[in-house]
mmCIF file of C-alpha atoms in Angstrom:
data_model
loop_
_atom_site.group_PDB
_atom_site.id
_atom_site.type_symbol
_atom_site.label_atom_id
_atom_site.label_comp_id
_atom_site.label_asym_id
_atom_site.label_seq_id
_atom_site.Cartn_x
_atom_site.Cartn_y
_atom_site.Cartn_z
ATOM 1 C CA MET L 1 124.459 21.699 70.183
ATOM 2 C CA GLN L 2 123.233 24.984 71.375
ATOM 3 C CA THR L 3 126.386 26.873 71.105
ATOM 4 C CA VAL L 4 124.817 30.221 69.846
ATOM 5 C CA ASN L 5 122.838 30.734 73.040
ATOM 6 C CA ASN L 6 125.631 29.467 75.246
ATOM 7 C CA GLN L 7 128.108 31.849 73.435
ATOM 8 C CA ALA L 8 125.864 34.828 74.087
ATOM 9 C CA GLN L 9 125.340 33.787 77.632
ATOM 10 C CA LEU L 10 129.169 33.258 78.208
ATOM 11 C CA ASN L 11 130.072 36.571 76.668
ATOM 12 C CA LYS L 12 127.539 38.377 78.854
ATOM 13 C CA GLN L 13 128.673 36.708 81.994
ATOM 14 C CA LEU L 14 132.376 37.207 81.325
ATOM 15 C CA GLN L 15 131.918 40.991 80.629
ATOM 16 C CA GLU L 16 130.709 41.359 84.114
ATOM 17 C CA PHE L 17 134.248 40.681 85.424
ATOM 18 C CA THR L 18 136.348 43.956 85.581
ATOM 19 C CA GLY L 19 139.425 43.572 87.665
ATOM 20 C CA THR L 20 139.682 40.815 90.270
ATOM 21 C CA GLU L 21 139.345 40.647 94.064
ATOM 22 C CA GLN L 22 141.162 37.396 94.516
ATOM 23 C CA TYR L 23 143.958 35.566 92.707
ATOM 24 C CA TYR L 24 144.126 31.792 92.504
ATOM 25 C CA ARG L 25 147.525 29.976 92.357
ATOM 26 C CA HIS L 26 147.917 27.208 89.764
ATOM 27 C CA LEU L 27 150.270 24.294 90.462
ATOM 28 C CA THR L 28 152.770 25.972 88.008
ATOM 29 C CA GLY L 29 152.998 28.949 90.390
ATOM 30 C CA TYR L 30 151.204 31.267 87.941
ATOM 31 C CA LEU L 31 148.144 33.119 89.033
ATOM 32 C CA PHE L 32 144.600 33.449 87.571
ATOM 33 C CA THR L 33 141.781 35.762 88.307
ATOM 34 C CA ASP L 34 138.159 35.624 89.552
ATOM 35 C CA GLY L 35 136.846 35.660 85.988
ATOM 36 C CA VAL L 36 139.094 32.748 84.900
ATOM 37 C CA HIS L 37 138.047 30.907 87.986
ATOM 38 C CA PHE L 38 134.333 31.566 87.164
ATOM 39 C CA LEU L 39 134.842 30.324 83.636
ATOM 40 C CA ALA L 40 136.469 27.073 84.910
ATOM 41 C CA GLN L 41 133.831 26.462 87.557
ATOM 42 C CA GLU L 42 130.738 27.308 85.437
ATOM 43 C CA TYR L 43 131.969 25.818 82.112
ATOM 44 C CA GLY L 44 134.137 23.007 83.326
ATOM 45 C CA THR L 45 137.345 24.433 81.865
ATOM 46 C CA PHE L 46 140.012 23.956 84.529
ATOM 47 C CA TRP L 47 141.691 21.861 81.850
ATOM 48 C CA LEU L 48 141.996 24.983 79.751
ATOM 49 C CA ILE L 49 143.820 26.809 82.594
ATOM 50 C CA ASP L 50 146.212 23.799 82.776
ATOM 51 C CA GLU L 51 146.769 23.782 79.000
ATOM 52 C CA ILE L 52 147.677 27.460 78.947
ATOM 53 C CA LEU L 53 149.765 27.647 82.074
ATOM 54 C CA ILE L 54 151.574 24.374 81.549
ATOM 55 C CA ALA L 55 152.440 25.542 77.858
ATOM 56 C CA ASN L 56 154.268 28.448 79.717
ATOM 57 C CA GLN L 57 156.656 25.988 81.420
ATOM 58 C CA PRO L 58 159.266 27.015 80.546
ATOM 59 C CA PRO L 59 157.857 30.447 79.706
ATOM 60 C CA LEU L 60 156.967 31.254 76.126
ATOM 61 C CA ASP L 61 159.053 34.211 74.764
ATOM 62 C CA GLU L 62 156.057 36.475 74.628
ATOM 63 C CA GLU L 63 155.406 38.812 77.577
ATOM 64 C CA PHE L 64 151.795 39.428 76.508
ATOM 65 C CA GLN L 65 149.830 36.473 75.223
ATOM 66 C CA VAL L 66 146.307 36.233 73.721
ATOM 67 C CA TRP L 67 144.997 32.706 74.118
ATOM 68 C CA LYS L 68 141.985 31.680 71.965
ATOM 69 C CA LEU L 69 139.984 28.477 72.297
ATOM 70 C CA GLN L 70 137.946 27.986 69.094
ATOM 71 C CA ARG L 71 135.584 25.203 68.158
ATOM 72 C CA VAL L 72 136.310 23.541 64.808
ATOM 73 C CA PHE L 73 133.201 23.979 62.812
ATOM 74 C CA ASN L 74 130.248 21.980 64.205
ATOM 75 C CA THR L 75 132.445 19.383 66.083
ATOM 76 C CA ASP L 76 133.583 18.770 69.679
ATOM 77 C CA THR L 77 137.083 19.421 68.592
ATOM 78 C CA PHE L 78 138.806 22.689 69.437
ATOM 79 C CA LYS L 79 141.931 24.596 68.474
ATOM 80 C CA LEU L 80 143.970 26.371 71.156
ATOM 81 C CA ILE L 81 145.928 29.246 69.746
ATOM 82 C CA CYS L 82 148.397 31.675 71.395
ATOM 83 C CA GLU L 83 149.194 35.001 69.738
ATOM 84 C CA ASP L 84 151.700 37.633 70.740
ATOM 85 C CA GLY L 85 149.024 40.491 70.804
ATOM 86 C CA ASN L 86 149.826 41.400 67.162
ATOM 87 C CA LYS L 87 148.100 38.416 65.668
ATOM 88 C CA ASN L 88 151.308 36.524 65.236
ATOM 89 C CA CYS L 89 150.802 32.875 66.290
ATOM 90 C CA VAL L 90 153.370 31.421 68.705
ATOM 91 C CA TYR L 91 151.608 28.248 69.839
ATOM 92 C CA THR L 92 148.855 26.009 68.660
ATOM 93 C CA LYS L 93 147.380 22.720 69.885
ATOM 94 C CA GLU L 94 144.462 20.600 68.751
ATOM 95 C CA ILE L 95 142.073 19.643 71.517
ATOM 96 C CA PRO L 96 140.552 16.445 70.200
ATOM 97 C CA PHE L 97 137.442 16.661 72.398
ATOM 98 C CA SER L 98 135.757 18.994 74.860
ATOM 99 C CA ASP L 99 132.211 19.368 76.086
ATOM 100 C CA PHE L 100 132.722 23.190 76.360
ATOM 101 C CA SER L 101 129.394 24.529 75.435
ATOM 102 C CA ALA L 102 130.439 27.733 73.550
ATOM 103 C CA ASP L 103 132.268 28.132 70.382
ATOM 104 C CA LYS L 104 135.118 30.292 71.576
ATOM 105 C CA VAL L 105 136.666 32.084 74.462
ATOM 106 C CA GLU L 106 139.724 34.390 74.734
ATOM 107 C CA LEU L 107 142.019 34.683 77.783
ATOM 108 C CA TRP L 108 145.104 36.924 78.234
ATOM 109 C CA PHE L 109 148.320 36.153 79.958
ATOM 110 C CA ALA L 110 150.894 38.732 81.146
ATOM 111 C CA ASN L 111 153.040 39.324 84.210
ATOM 112 C CA ASN L 112 152.492 35.623 85.295
ATOM 113 C CA VAL L 113 148.678 36.153 85.530
ATOM 114 C CA LEU L 114 145.926 34.575 83.350
ATOM 115 C CA TYR L 115 142.912 36.798 83.056
ATOM 116 C CA LEU L 116 139.865 37.832 80.982
ATOM 117 C CA PRO L 117 140.155 40.726 78.563
ATOM 118 C CA SER L 118 137.534 42.589 80.521
ATOM 119 C CA GLU L 119 139.704 42.264 83.651
ATOM 120 C CA HIS L 120 142.564 44.231 82.073
#
């Protein structure tokens, strides 16, 4: 597992996204940005978009959500966590397996749009 190099590469690539030129519509009706689309295409995480946006059906009570995907130490298991922006956990789910090559990624959801923190 080369997650250290992949994490640094992922962080660098995602920081290049500031704002979005195009929105993509998910089957739930919610939108996601260029940066989230890049993450999904390059790192095979369309499933992550599904997990987050389907968890919002019906909408979670939080207007602003911080979604964190974190690898469980040295495994292919991940934990998906949603916080309210004040570090209060409002949702968690174990992802029993993923071939996501980095250790963690953070996405934000507000106003029916899923986006990268750098796109805020």
